Coordinates of C-alpha atoms and ligand atoms in Angstrom, one line a residue:
M185 CA 134.3 93.9 92.8
S186 CA 131.9 91.9 95.0
A187 CA 129.1 89.9 93.3
L188 CA 126.6 92.0 91.4
P189 CA 122.9 91.4 92.1
D190 CA 121.0 89.5 89.4
R191 CA 118.5 91.1 87.1
Y192 CA 115.1 89.4 86.6
C193 CA 112.0 89.7 84.6
P194 CA 109.1 91.1 86.6
T195 CA 106.6 89.4 84.3
D196 CA 107.8 85.8 84.3
G197 CA 110.7 85.7 86.8
T198 CA 113.4 84.8 84.3
R199 CA 116.8 85.6 86.0
I200 CA 119.8 87.0 84.2
P201 CA 123.2 87.8 85.7
S202 CA 124.1 91.4 85.7
A203 CA 127.5 90.5 84.2
S204 CA 125.8 89.2 81.0
L205 CA 125.3 91.4 77.9
T206 CA 121.7 90.1 77.5
W207 CA 119.7 93.3 77.7
C208 CA 116.1 92.1 77.9
C209 CA 114.1 89.1 79.1
P210 CA 114.9 86.3 76.7
A211 CA 111.4 84.8 77.3
C212 CA 109.2 87.9 76.7
R213 CA 111.7 90.6 75.5
G214 CA 110.5 92.9 78.4
P215 CA 112.6 95.2 80.6
L216 CA 114.4 93.8 83.7
D217 CA 114.4 94.6 87.4
L218 CA 117.2 94.2 89.9
D219 CA 117.2 91.8 92.8
H220 CA 118.5 94.5 95.1
H221 CA 116.7 95.5 98.3
P222 CA 119.1 97.6 100.3
T223 CA 118.7 99.3 103.7
P224 CA 119.5 103.0 103.6
A225 CA 121.9 104.4 106.2
P226 CA 120.2 106.6 109.0
L227 CA 120.5 110.3 108.6
K228 CA 123.1 110.9 111.2
S229 CA 125.6 108.5 109.6
L230 CA 125.6 110.5 106.3
T231 CA 128.0 113.2 107.5
N232 CA 131.6 113.1 106.1
R233 CA 130.5 111.2 103.0
P234 CA 131.3 112.1 99.3
G235 CA 129.3 115.2 98.1
S236 CA 127.8 113.2 95.3
L237 CA 125.1 110.5 94.9
W238 CA 127.8 108.0 96.0
R239 CA 127.2 109.0 99.6
Y240 CA 124.2 106.6 99.5
A241 CA 126.6 103.7 99.0
E242 CA 124.6 101.1 101.0
C243 CA 121.7 101.6 98.5
L244 CA 123.7 101.4 95.3
P245 CA 124.4 98.1 93.5
L246 CA 127.9 99.0 92.5
P247 CA 130.9 100.8 94.2
R248 CA 131.8 104.3 93.2
P249 CA 133.8 104.2 89.9
D250 CA 137.0 106.1 89.5
F251 CA 135.4 108.1 86.6
T252 CA 132.7 109.7 88.7
L253 CA 132.0 113.3 87.8
G254 CA 130.7 114.2 91.2
E255 CA 127.1 113.7 90.0
G256 CA 124.2 114.4 92.5
R257 CA 123.5 116.6 95.5
T258 CA 121.6 119.2 93.5
P259 CA 120.1 122.2 95.4
L260 CA 116.5 122.5 96.5
V261 CA 115.1 126.0 96.2
P262 CA 111.6 127.3 97.1
L263 CA 109.4 128.5 94.2
T264 CA 106.3 129.3 96.3
G265 CA 105.4 128.7 99.9
D266 CA 104.5 125.1 99.3
V267 CA 106.5 124.1 96.2
S268 CA 110.2 123.7 95.9
A269 CA 112.3 122.9 92.9
K270 CA 115.2 120.5 92.8
L271 CA 117.8 121.8 90.3
D272 CA 118.7 118.6 88.5
F273 CA 119.8 120.6 85.5
L274 CA 123.0 121.4 87.6
M275 CA 124.5 118.0 86.8
P276 CA 127.8 117.3 84.9
T277 CA 126.0 116.9 81.6
L278 CA 123.1 119.3 82.5
S279 CA 120.3 116.8 83.0
F280 CA 119.1 114.3 85.7
K281 CA 120.1 111.4 83.4
D282 CA 123.6 111.5 84.9
R283 CA 122.2 109.8 88.0
G284 CA 121.4 106.7 86.0
A285 CA 124.1 106.9 83.3
V286 CA 126.9 106.8 85.8
L287 CA 125.6 103.5 87.1
L288 CA 125.1 102.0 83.6
T289 CA 128.6 103.0 82.7
A290 CA 130.0 101.6 85.9
L291 CA 128.4 98.3 85.0
A292 CA 129.7 98.6 81.4
A293 CA 133.2 99.4 82.6
H294 CA 133.1 96.2 84.6
L295 CA 132.1 94.1 81.5
R296 CA 134.5 95.9 79.0
P297 CA 132.3 95.5 75.9
D298 CA 133.6 96.4 72.4
L299 CA 130.9 99.0 72.1
V300 CA 128.3 100.7 74.3
V301 CA 125.0 101.8 72.5
A302 CA 122.2 103.9 73.7
D303 CA 119.0 105.4 72.2
S304 CA 117.8 108.7 73.4
S305 CA 115.7 111.8 72.8
G306 CA 119.0 113.5 73.6
N307 CA 119.8 113.8 77.3
A308 CA 120.3 110.2 78.2
G309 CA 122.5 109.7 75.2
T310 CA 124.5 112.8 76.1
S311 CA 125.0 111.5 79.6
V312 CA 126.0 108.0 78.5
A313 CA 128.4 109.5 75.9
A314 CA 130.1 111.6 78.6
Y315 CA 130.6 108.8 81.1
C316 CA 131.8 106.5 78.3
A317 CA 134.4 109.1 77.3
R318 CA 135.5 109.4 80.9
A319 CA 135.6 105.6 81.3
G320 CA 137.4 105.0 77.9
L321 CA 134.6 103.1 76.3
P322 CA 133.5 103.5 72.6
C323 CA 129.9 104.6 72.4
A324 CA 127.2 105.1 69.7
V325 CA 123.9 106.9 70.3
Y326 CA 120.8 106.4 68.2
V327 CA 118.6 109.6 68.1
P328 CA 115.4 110.5 66.3
D329 CA 115.7 112.9 63.4
G330 CA 114.9 116.4 64.8
T331 CA 116.7 116.0 68.1
S332 CA 117.9 119.4 69.4
P333 CA 121.1 120.4 67.7
K334 CA 122.7 121.4 71.0
K335 CA 122.2 117.9 72.3
L336 CA 123.8 116.4 69.2
E337 CA 126.7 118.7 69.5
Q338 CA 127.2 117.7 73.1
I339 CA 127.1 114.0 72.3
R340 CA 129.6 114.4 69.5
A341 CA 131.9 116.5 71.6
H342 CA 132.2 113.6 74.0
G343 CA 133.5 111.5 71.0
A344 CA 130.4 109.3 70.7
R345 CA 129.1 108.3 67.2
V346 CA 125.6 109.8 66.6
E347 CA 123.3 107.6 64.6
P348 CA 120.3 109.7 63.5
V349 CA 117.2 107.6 62.7
T350 CA 114.2 108.7 60.7
G351 CA 110.7 107.6 61.9
G352 CA 110.7 109.1 65.4
R353 CA 111.7 108.1 68.9
E354 CA 110.4 104.5 68.6
A355 CA 112.4 103.9 65.4
A356 CA 115.6 105.1 67.2
A357 CA 114.9 102.7 70.0
R358 CA 114.4 99.8 67.5
A359 CA 117.7 100.6 65.7
A360 CA 119.6 100.7 69.0
R361 CA 118.0 97.3 70.0
A362 CA 119.0 95.8 66.7
A363 CA 122.6 97.0 67.3
A364 CA 122.4 95.8 70.9
D365 CA 121.8 92.2 69.7
G366 CA 125.3 92.2 68.1
D367 CA 128.2 90.4 69.8
G368 CA 130.2 92.3 72.4
V369 CA 127.7 95.2 72.6
F370 CA 126.5 96.6 75.9
Y371 CA 123.1 98.3 75.6
A372 CA 123.1 101.2 78.0
S373 CA 119.4 101.4 78.0
H374 CA 117.8 103.7 80.6
V375 CA 114.6 101.8 79.9
F376 CA 115.6 98.1 80.0
N377 CA 118.5 98.1 82.3
P378 CA 117.5 98.5 86.0
Y379 CA 120.8 99.9 87.1
F380 CA 119.6 103.2 85.7
L381 CA 116.6 103.2 88.1
H382 CA 118.9 102.5 91.0
G383 CA 120.8 105.7 90.0
T384 CA 117.7 107.9 89.5
K385 CA 116.4 106.8 92.9
T386 CA 119.1 109.0 94.6
Y387 CA 116.9 112.0 93.7
V388 CA 114.6 111.0 96.5
H389 CA 117.4 109.9 98.9
E390 CA 118.7 113.5 98.5
L391 CA 115.3 115.0 99.1
W392 CA 115.0 112.9 102.3
E393 CA 118.4 114.0 103.5
D394 CA 117.9 117.7 102.6
L395 CA 114.5 117.8 104.4
G396 CA 116.0 116.4 107.6
G397 CA 114.7 112.9 107.2
R398 CA 111.3 113.6 105.7
L399 CA 109.8 113.7 102.3
P400 CA 107.3 116.2 100.9
D401 CA 103.6 115.3 100.7
V402 CA 103.8 115.3 96.9
I403 CA 106.6 114.4 94.5
V404 CA 105.9 115.6 91.0
V405 CA 107.8 113.9 88.1
P406 CA 107.9 114.2 84.3
V407 CA 107.2 110.8 82.7
G408 CA 108.2 109.6 79.3
N409 CA 109.8 106.2 80.0
G410 CA 109.3 106.8 83.7
T411 CA 112.9 106.4 84.9
L412 CA 112.7 109.2 87.5
L413 CA 109.3 108.1 88.6
L414 CA 110.3 104.4 89.0
G415 CA 113.5 105.4 90.7
A416 CA 111.5 107.6 93.1
A417 CA 109.2 104.7 93.9
L418 CA 112.2 102.5 94.6
A419 CA 113.7 105.0 97.0
V420 CA 110.4 105.6 98.8
A421 CA 110.1 101.8 99.2
E422 CA 113.6 101.5 100.6
L423 CA 113.1 104.4 103.1
H424 CA 109.7 103.1 104.2
S425 CA 110.8 99.5 104.7
A426 CA 113.8 100.7 106.8
G427 CA 111.4 102.7 109.0
L428 CA 113.1 105.9 107.9
I429 CA 109.8 107.5 106.8
D430 CA 106.3 106.7 108.2
R431 CA 104.3 108.2 105.4
R432 CA 104.8 107.7 101.7
P433 CA 104.5 110.7 99.4
A434 CA 102.0 110.8 96.5
L435 CA 103.8 110.5 93.2
H436 CA 102.2 112.7 90.6
A437 CA 103.2 112.1 87.0
V438 CA 103.2 114.8 84.2
Q439 CA 103.1 114.2 80.4
A440 CA 102.7 116.6 77.5
A441 CA 99.1 116.5 76.3
A442 CA 100.6 116.0 72.8
V443 CA 102.0 112.6 73.6
A444 CA 100.2 111.2 76.7
P445 CA 99.8 107.4 76.5
L446 CA 100.0 106.9 80.3
A447 CA 97.7 109.8 81.2
R448 CA 95.2 108.3 78.7
A449 CA 95.5 104.8 80.1
W450 CA 95.1 106.3 83.6
Q451 CA 91.9 108.1 82.6
Q452 CA 90.5 104.9 81.1
G453 CA 91.3 102.9 84.3
A454 CA 93.7 100.7 82.3
D455 CA 96.7 99.0 83.9
D456 CA 98.9 99.0 80.8
V457 CA 99.5 100.8 77.5
T458 CA 98.9 98.2 74.8
E459 CA 99.0 100.4 71.6
P460 CA 101.3 103.3 70.9
V461 CA 99.5 106.7 70.9
A462 CA 99.6 109.0 67.9
V463 CA 102.3 111.5 68.2
A464 CA 101.8 115.2 67.8
P465 CA 104.7 117.7 67.8
T466 CA 105.7 118.9 71.3
L467 CA 108.2 121.2 73.0
A468 CA 108.6 118.4 75.6
E469 CA 110.7 116.2 73.3
G470 CA 112.2 114.3 76.3
I471 CA 108.9 112.9 77.4
A472 CA 107.4 112.2 74.0
I473 CA 107.3 108.4 74.3
P474 CA 104.3 106.8 72.6
A475 CA 104.5 103.3 74.1
P476 CA 106.7 103.2 77.2
P477 CA 107.9 99.6 77.8
R478 CA 107.5 100.0 81.6
A479 CA 104.0 101.4 81.3
R480 CA 102.5 98.8 83.6
Q481 CA 105.0 99.4 86.4
I482 CA 104.6 103.2 86.1
L483 CA 100.8 103.1 86.3
R484 CA 101.0 100.8 89.3
A485 CA 103.6 103.0 91.1
V486 CA 101.4 106.1 90.7
R487 CA 98.3 104.3 91.8
E488 CA 99.9 102.7 94.9
S489 CA 101.3 106.0 96.0
G490 CA 97.9 107.7 95.9
G491 CA 99.0 110.1 93.1
A492 CA 97.6 110.8 89.6
F493 CA 98.6 111.7 86.0
H494 CA 98.4 115.2 84.6
T495 CA 98.9 116.7 81.2
V496 CA 100.2 120.1 80.1
T497 CA 99.6 121.9 76.9
E498 CA 102.2 123.5 74.7
D499 CA 101.1 127.0 75.9
Q500 CA 101.5 125.9 79.5
I501 CA 105.0 124.7 78.8
R502 CA 105.9 128.0 77.1
H503 CA 104.6 130.0 80.0
A504 CA 106.2 127.8 82.6
Q505 CA 109.6 128.2 80.9
L506 CA 109.3 132.0 80.8
D507 CA 108.0 132.1 84.4
L508 CA 111.0 130.0 85.7
A509 CA 113.4 132.2 83.6
S510 CA 111.9 135.3 85.3
Q511 CA 112.9 133.7 88.6
G512 CA 116.5 133.1 87.5
L513 CA 116.1 129.5 86.4
Y514 CA 116.7 128.7 82.7
V515 CA 115.4 125.3 82.1
E516 CA 114.9 123.2 78.9
S517 CA 111.3 122.9 77.6
T518 CA 110.9 119.3 78.7
G519 CA 112.3 120.1 82.1
V520 CA 109.6 122.7 82.9
A521 CA 106.6 120.3 82.4
C522 CA 106.3 119.6 86.1
W523 CA 106.3 123.3 87.0
A524 CA 103.7 123.9 84.3
A525 CA 101.5 121.3 86.0
T526 CA 102.2 122.4 89.6
R527 CA 102.0 126.2 89.4
E528 CA 98.7 127.8 90.2
S529 CA 97.4 127.8 86.6
G530 CA 98.3 124.1 86.1
P531 CA 96.1 121.0 86.6
L532 CA 97.8 119.9 89.8
G533 CA 98.4 123.4 91.3
A534 CA 94.7 123.9 91.5
T535 CA 94.3 120.9 93.8
L536 CA 97.5 121.0 96.0
A537 CA 95.7 122.7 98.8
G538 CA 98.6 123.6 101.1
R539 CA 100.4 120.3 100.7
S540 CA 104.2 120.5 100.2
A541 CA 105.5 119.5 96.8
V542 CA 108.8 119.2 95.0
V543 CA 109.2 119.5 91.2
P544 CA 112.4 118.6 89.4
L545 CA 113.9 121.0 86.9
C546 CA 115.5 118.2 84.9
G547 CA 117.5 119.8 82.0
A548 CA 119.3 123.0 81.3
G549 CA 117.7 125.7 79.1
L550 CA 120.6 126.0 76.7
K551 CA 119.9 122.4 75.5
S552 CA 116.6 123.4 73.9
G553 CA 116.6 127.2 73.8
L554 CA 113.6 129.4 74.6
A555 CA 110.4 127.8 73.4
A556 CA 108.5 131.1 73.2
Q557 CA 110.9 132.2 70.4
G558 CA 110.6 129.0 68.4
Ligands
PLP143 C1 114.8 117.0 80.6 C2 114.1 115.6 80.7 N1 113.1 115.5 81.6 C3 112.4 114.4 81.7 C4 112.7 113.3 80.9 C5 111.9 112.0 81.1 O1 112.5 110.9 81.6 P1 111.9 109.5 81.4 O2 111.8 109.2 79.9 O3 112.8 108.6 82.1 O4 110.5 109.5 82.1 C6 113.7 113.3 80.0 C7 114.1 112.2 79.2 O5 114.8 112.3 78.2 C8 114.4 114.6 79.9 O6 115.4 114.7 79.0
ZN144 ZN1 110.0 88.0 80.7

């Protein structure tokens, strides 16, 4: 394989080779970025390429691994005149996380660690477990107590060890990080390892291709740790600096009102989240992150795009799930948050005013069940 781009700390510039098992900045313990600034291929050269996210090879930091599951190229379907949905629940493990997990696992396969560990509210862990199974790598996934039983079943089915942790999502992350400090361990962190973001960015490369070389006015994304949002910002920057779009879309971020550290910081005009917010129970378990490590980057990306943060209530989530199901789309309760915000009754829908928007439907309904029945 040709040389991998270095990772570096966006706070203090410390550089770390991608081929090292070090998972965070040794100076400040923060998440890392990737020194990778590719130029996307023009639209007309994309014909006759693989029907997966690997068709954007110029933009990806690694070559297509032999264990690809054909991830990516999900359909875009209209919901209303202005709003379309991208069906990212139609991925090999039924969530958008496959976009990033396949890149993390390709990196791990290159390093051949003794163990791959991940922490997850369920979907990222499922995805890492599946790709590790396919790549022949042993895997352990740290999950908070109370994770959806269907997600645990799916992780175990792929042969990964499930490590339930009491004390919530943050405690699961701490336990995984302690394990990640052990010798020979690769931390497949969707938060700290920037390869994940260079996978999620293909969501926007696909939108650009499907819309004939344009992007919608508004891209709406759910935000817990912000991996889809930061991936989207990377792709927009790549397309814009290559002159392939002339206007950048507004990135609108959605959180559950029950756990909304970023929306709160946004309202206060803060540029970071310094204290974890108190956690209330929420149907949107996948975005219930009280202190996202990339908070500063997420807030900046939304601000620079001209977007904003929005919150949705538990009732809005329930109604959005039923509404999508009534249109033939069965989506997990976290995955409906963006539609809850963007439909007419939601906080963003009321202000869209004829602008075109795309919402992701990020996870399959069978993972969480129907919230209205819970
Ligand atoms: C279905 C679904 N949507 C959205 C998210 C949020 O992703 P992120 O934490 O990267 O913002 C998750 C994360 O687990 C998820 O499972
Ligand atoms: Zn640092």
